[in-house]
Amino acid sequence: MPNSNIAPASPSEEVGFFAQLIPNCGVARFYRSVVRIFIAVFALAGVSLLWDVYADLRARHAWPVADGEIVSVSQQDSKGVPGSTTTDKHTRYWVEYEVRFAVPADQCKTGTIYGSEQDPMPCLGIVRTRSTSSPQTLYELTHAYPRNAHVQILHDPNGPGAKIAGESVWLVYRWDKIFPLIGILAFLLIVRAIVQRRIEYLENLPENYSAPQHRLRRNTVGMI
């Protein structure tokens, strides 16, 4: 005759992994606190990236546009640059485009005049791309605009800043940092949701519940 004293398996016991990993509310709340700390840290790390994207988009919508031309293209790197450390795993590379554009000499905020003030494009500026450690991305940045190419230049009316209008978003923004950050935050949010659900489940169980002990007690009753 079947033993009627064997308790039915609870949902936590059916998923043994979570029963072992998060056996009680104390452990669950500890995990939740740790996950919250990691979310805060990575969210703060993303603030600078979001600010860079916001500042670039704002400039592209607010800065005036002028006809321009690529004067020269040069590749730069972080070797020997003040502020870079010897602990960097990879050398960072970027491209500097020297451009001239059609802004009257007396309104040129870059501080440099190309040729003479009578030149149709007298204002000389520097457009610096984002940095990268990828050879493929560096190649694309270097060959995006050849020398003497005619371009539209966005220029800061209050400073020396300059950008090339119509640049590909894949070359402008730091996707090598944005995508991993989004992935990590998404993973942490999923983990937090799982832990929170586990806490809500455990809070409805008897006080001082512990999944491994509960499972051991059930097995003991079944052996009587």
Tab-separated table of C-alpha atoms in Angstrom:
chain	number	residue	atom	x	y	z
A	1	MET	CA	0.000	0.000	0.000
A	2	PRO	CA	1.507	3.364	-0.962
A	3	ASN	CA	2.762	5.527	1.886
A	4	SER	CA	0.301	8.407	2.198
A	5	ASN	CA	2.716	10.424	4.390
A	6	ILE	CA	4.968	11.412	1.481
A	7	ALA	CA	4.474	15.133	0.839
A	8	PRO	CA	4.024	16.259	-2.755
A	9	ALA	CA	7.063	17.904	-4.314
A	10	SER	CA	7.050	21.693	-4.129
A	11	PRO	CA	7.937	23.793	-7.184
A	12	SER	CA	11.352	24.605	-5.716
A	13	GLU	CA	12.132	20.907	-5.354
A	14	GLU	CA	11.145	20.254	-8.958
A	15	VAL	CA	13.833	22.758	-9.975
A	16	GLY	CA	16.669	21.381	-7.898
A	17	PHE	CA	19.230	23.893	-9.172
A	18	PHE	CA	17.435	26.867	-7.632
A	19	ALA	CA	16.674	24.924	-4.458
A	20	GLN	CA	20.402	24.329	-3.993
A	21	LEU	CA	21.561	27.767	-5.139
A	22	ILE	CA	18.937	29.797	-3.231
A	23	PRO	CA	17.784	27.632	-0.319
A	24	ASN	CA	16.228	30.379	1.827
A	25	CYS	CA	15.228	34.036	1.936
A	26	GLY	CA	18.471	35.156	3.602
A	27	VAL	CA	20.585	33.812	0.762
A	28	ALA	CA	18.134	35.144	-1.805
A	29	ARG	CA	18.242	38.666	-0.359
A	30	PHE	CA	22.044	38.542	-0.304
A	31	TYR	CA	22.126	37.606	-3.997
A	32	ARG	CA	19.647	40.369	-4.763
A	33	SER	CA	21.863	42.939	-3.017
A	34	VAL	CA	24.934	41.756	-4.928
A	35	VAL	CA	23.098	41.908	-8.247
A	36	ARG	CA	21.843	45.413	-7.451
A	37	ILE	CA	25.399	46.551	-6.760
A	38	PHE	CA	26.612	45.149	-10.091
A	39	ILE	CA	23.691	46.788	-11.918
A	40	ALA	CA	24.562	50.142	-10.324
A	41	VAL	CA	28.258	49.805	-11.209
A	42	PHE	CA	27.628	48.916	-14.859
A	43	ALA	CA	24.899	51.548	-15.135
A	44	LEU	CA	27.358	54.196	-13.951
A	45	ALA	CA	29.909	52.893	-16.450
A	46	GLY	CA	27.315	53.389	-19.165
A	47	VAL	CA	26.646	57.009	-18.225
A	48	SER	CA	29.783	58.264	-19.986
A	49	LEU	CA	28.892	56.273	-23.115
A	50	LEU	CA	25.349	57.625	-23.104
A	51	TRP	CA	26.675	61.144	-22.594
A	52	ASP	CA	29.033	60.811	-25.567
A	53	VAL	CA	26.149	59.612	-27.767
A	54	TYR	CA	23.872	62.404	-26.522
A	55	ALA	CA	26.528	65.094	-27.040
A	56	ASP	CA	27.234	63.866	-30.565
A	57	LEU	CA	23.548	63.718	-31.542
A	58	ARG	CA	22.934	67.154	-30.058
A	59	ALA	CA	25.875	68.620	-31.980
A	60	ARG	CA	24.713	67.058	-35.240
A	61	HIS	CA	21.306	68.672	-34.816
A	62	ALA	CA	22.454	72.054	-33.477
A	63	TRP	CA	25.748	72.888	-35.190
A	64	PRO	CA	25.702	74.758	-38.508
A	65	VAL	CA	26.841	72.999	-41.687
A	66	ALA	CA	29.342	74.304	-44.231
A	67	ASP	CA	30.894	73.003	-47.435
A	68	GLY	CA	34.282	71.481	-46.759
A	69	GLU	CA	37.178	69.449	-48.056
A	70	ILE	CA	39.508	66.805	-46.628
A	71	VAL	CA	43.034	68.263	-46.529
A	72	SER	CA	44.880	65.294	-45.019
A	73	VAL	CA	44.302	61.959	-43.276
A	74	SER	CA	46.572	60.716	-40.477
A	75	GLN	CA	46.464	57.681	-38.196
A	76	GLN	CA	47.143	58.239	-34.485
A	77	ASP	CA	47.588	55.872	-31.555
A	78	SER	CA	47.707	55.884	-27.758
A	79	LYS	CA	51.408	54.996	-27.492
A	80	GLY	CA	53.132	57.682	-25.468
A	81	VAL	CA	49.948	59.752	-25.121
A	82	PRO	CA	49.716	61.454	-21.689
A	83	GLY	CA	47.059	59.734	-19.588
A	84	SER	CA	47.437	56.319	-21.215
A	85	THR	CA	48.756	53.572	-18.945
A	86	THR	CA	51.133	50.686	-19.476
A	87	THR	CA	48.430	48.327	-18.186
A	88	ASP	CA	46.288	48.779	-21.301
A	89	LYS	CA	45.873	45.426	-23.010
A	90	HIS	CA	45.544	46.920	-26.490
A	91	THR	CA	46.842	50.026	-28.176
A	92	ARG	CA	43.989	52.315	-29.208
A	93	TYR	CA	44.002	53.841	-32.696
A	94	TRP	CA	42.047	56.669	-34.242
A	95	VAL	CA	42.102	58.816	-37.354
A	96	GLU	CA	42.460	62.576	-37.616
A	97	TYR	CA	41.035	64.306	-40.670
A	98	GLU	CA	42.378	67.780	-41.314
A	99	VAL	CA	39.558	69.665	-43.001
A	100	ARG	CA	38.912	73.136	-44.334
A	101	PHE	CA	35.445	74.561	-44.647
A	102	ALA	CA	33.551	77.589	-45.864
A	103	VAL	CA	33.273	79.815	-42.807
A	104	PRO	CA	34.447	83.447	-43.058
A	105	ALA	CA	37.887	83.917	-41.539
A	106	ASP	CA	36.590	86.364	-38.928
A	107	GLN	CA	34.048	83.729	-37.756
A	108	CYS	CA	36.446	80.791	-37.716
A	109	LYS	CA	36.605	79.422	-34.157
A	110	THR	CA	39.357	76.838	-34.766
A	111	GLY	CA	42.055	79.493	-34.639
A	112	THR	CA	43.717	78.351	-37.878
A	113	ILE	CA	43.352	79.823	-41.362
A	114	TYR	CA	44.073	77.758	-44.480
A	115	GLY	CA	45.942	79.725	-47.135
A	116	SER	CA	44.548	83.248	-47.002
A	117	GLU	CA	41.385	84.894	-45.743
A	118	GLN	CA	40.242	85.249	-49.356
A	119	ASP	CA	40.157	81.471	-49.815
A	120	PRO	CA	36.568	80.195	-50.284
A	121	MET	CA	37.226	77.641	-47.499
A	122	PRO	CA	39.596	79.482	-45.164
A	123	CYS	CA	38.745	77.807	-41.840
A	124	LEU	CA	40.993	74.850	-40.967
A	125	GLY	CA	39.945	72.288	-38.354
A	126	ILE	CA	40.536	68.747	-37.097
A	127	VAL	CA	37.936	65.979	-37.108
A	128	ARG	CA	38.947	63.141	-34.783
A	129	THR	CA	37.251	59.744	-35.079
A	130	ARG	CA	36.510	57.442	-32.162
A	131	SER	CA	39.302	55.163	-31.002
A	132	THR	CA	39.444	51.441	-31.673
A	133	SER	CA	41.704	48.435	-31.192
A	134	SER	CA	40.187	46.605	-34.175
A	135	PRO	CA	42.306	46.588	-37.356
A	136	GLN	CA	39.164	46.235	-39.479
A	137	THR	CA	37.482	49.246	-37.873
A	138	LEU	CA	40.695	51.252	-38.138
A	139	TYR	CA	40.861	50.454	-41.853
A	140	GLU	CA	37.267	51.614	-42.306
A	141	LEU	CA	37.932	54.819	-40.370
A	142	THR	CA	41.076	55.546	-42.368
A	143	HIS	CA	39.421	54.981	-45.745
A	144	ALA	CA	36.023	56.507	-45.013
A	145	TYR	CA	37.053	59.796	-46.661
A	146	PRO	CA	40.004	60.166	-49.045
A	147	ARG	CA	42.151	63.257	-49.330
A	148	ASN	CA	40.590	66.113	-51.320
A	149	ALA	CA	37.106	64.621	-50.905
A	150	HIS	CA	34.328	67.205	-50.707
A	151	VAL	CA	32.298	66.834	-47.512
A	152	GLN	CA	29.826	68.700	-45.354
A	153	ILE	CA	31.365	69.939	-42.117
A	154	LEU	CA	29.459	70.500	-38.891
A	155	HIS	CA	31.275	73.156	-36.866
A	156	ASP	CA	30.815	74.385	-33.326
A	157	PRO	CA	29.768	78.065	-33.451
A	158	ASN	CA	31.287	78.596	-29.994
A	159	GLY	CA	34.472	76.546	-30.195
A	160	PRO	CA	36.965	74.612	-32.330
A	161	GLY	CA	34.902	71.421	-32.608
A	162	ALA	CA	34.197	69.980	-36.041
A	163	LYS	CA	32.493	66.854	-37.370
A	164	ILE	CA	31.858	65.361	-40.783
A	165	ALA	CA	28.138	65.328	-41.545
A	166	GLY	CA	26.531	62.060	-42.579
A	167	GLU	CA	29.087	59.740	-40.963
A	168	SER	CA	28.005	56.145	-40.470
A	169	VAL	CA	26.769	55.498	-36.931
A	170	TRP	CA	28.805	52.264	-36.962
A	171	LEU	CA	31.970	54.324	-37.241
A	172	VAL	CA	30.958	57.159	-34.904
A	173	TYR	CA	29.932	55.378	-31.712
A	174	ARG	CA	31.804	52.933	-29.454
A	175	TRP	CA	29.807	49.806	-30.274
A	176	ASP	CA	32.642	47.638	-28.950
A	177	LYS	CA	31.688	48.966	-25.512
A	178	ILE	CA	27.980	49.653	-25.995
A	179	PHE	CA	26.952	46.133	-27.063
A	180	PRO	CA	28.781	44.295	-24.228
A	181	LEU	CA	27.398	46.766	-21.689
A	182	ILE	CA	23.844	46.254	-22.923
A	183	GLY	CA	24.333	42.476	-22.802
A	184	ILE	CA	25.704	42.534	-19.244
A	185	LEU	CA	22.917	44.799	-17.968
A	186	ALA	CA	20.273	42.643	-19.650
A	187	PHE	CA	21.757	39.519	-18.035
A	188	LEU	CA	21.872	41.174	-14.598
A	189	LEU	CA	18.263	42.335	-14.883
A	190	ILE	CA	17.163	38.805	-15.795
A	191	VAL	CA	19.082	37.397	-12.806
A	192	ARG	CA	17.514	39.998	-10.533
A	193	ALA	CA	14.033	39.076	-11.771
A	194	ILE	CA	14.711	35.371	-11.126
A	195	VAL	CA	16.024	36.065	-7.618
A	196	GLN	CA	13.093	38.368	-6.854
A	197	ARG	CA	10.643	35.706	-7.971
A	198	ARG	CA	12.433	33.170	-5.762
A	199	ILE	CA	12.183	35.547	-2.790
A	200	GLU	CA	8.440	35.988	-3.327
A	201	TYR	CA	8.034	32.206	-3.437
A	202	LEU	CA	10.120	31.591	-0.304
A	203	GLU	CA	8.293	34.290	1.658
A	204	ASN	CA	5.103	32.267	1.290
A	205	LEU	CA	6.701	29.162	2.821
A	206	PRO	CA	6.923	28.380	6.547
A	207	GLU	CA	9.397	30.454	8.564
A	208	ASN	CA	13.034	29.232	8.559
A	209	TYR	CA	12.393	27.153	5.411
A	210	SER	CA	15.500	25.711	3.800
A	211	ALA	CA	15.140	23.785	0.555
A	212	PRO	CA	17.782	21.078	1.176
A	213	GLN	CA	16.498	20.421	4.714
A	214	HIS	CA	12.914	20.279	3.509
A	215	ARG	CA	13.842	17.784	0.816
A	216	LEU	CA	15.790	15.639	3.313
A	217	ARG	CA	12.852	15.627	5.736
A	218	ARG	CA	10.472	14.510	2.974
A	219	ASN	CA	12.767	11.646	1.974
A	220	THR	CA	13.078	10.550	5.597
A	221	VAL	CA	9.283	10.389	6.006
A	222	GLY	CA	9.028	8.277	2.856
A	223	MET	CA	11.422	5.703	4.272
A	224	ILE	CA	9.335	5.078	7.426
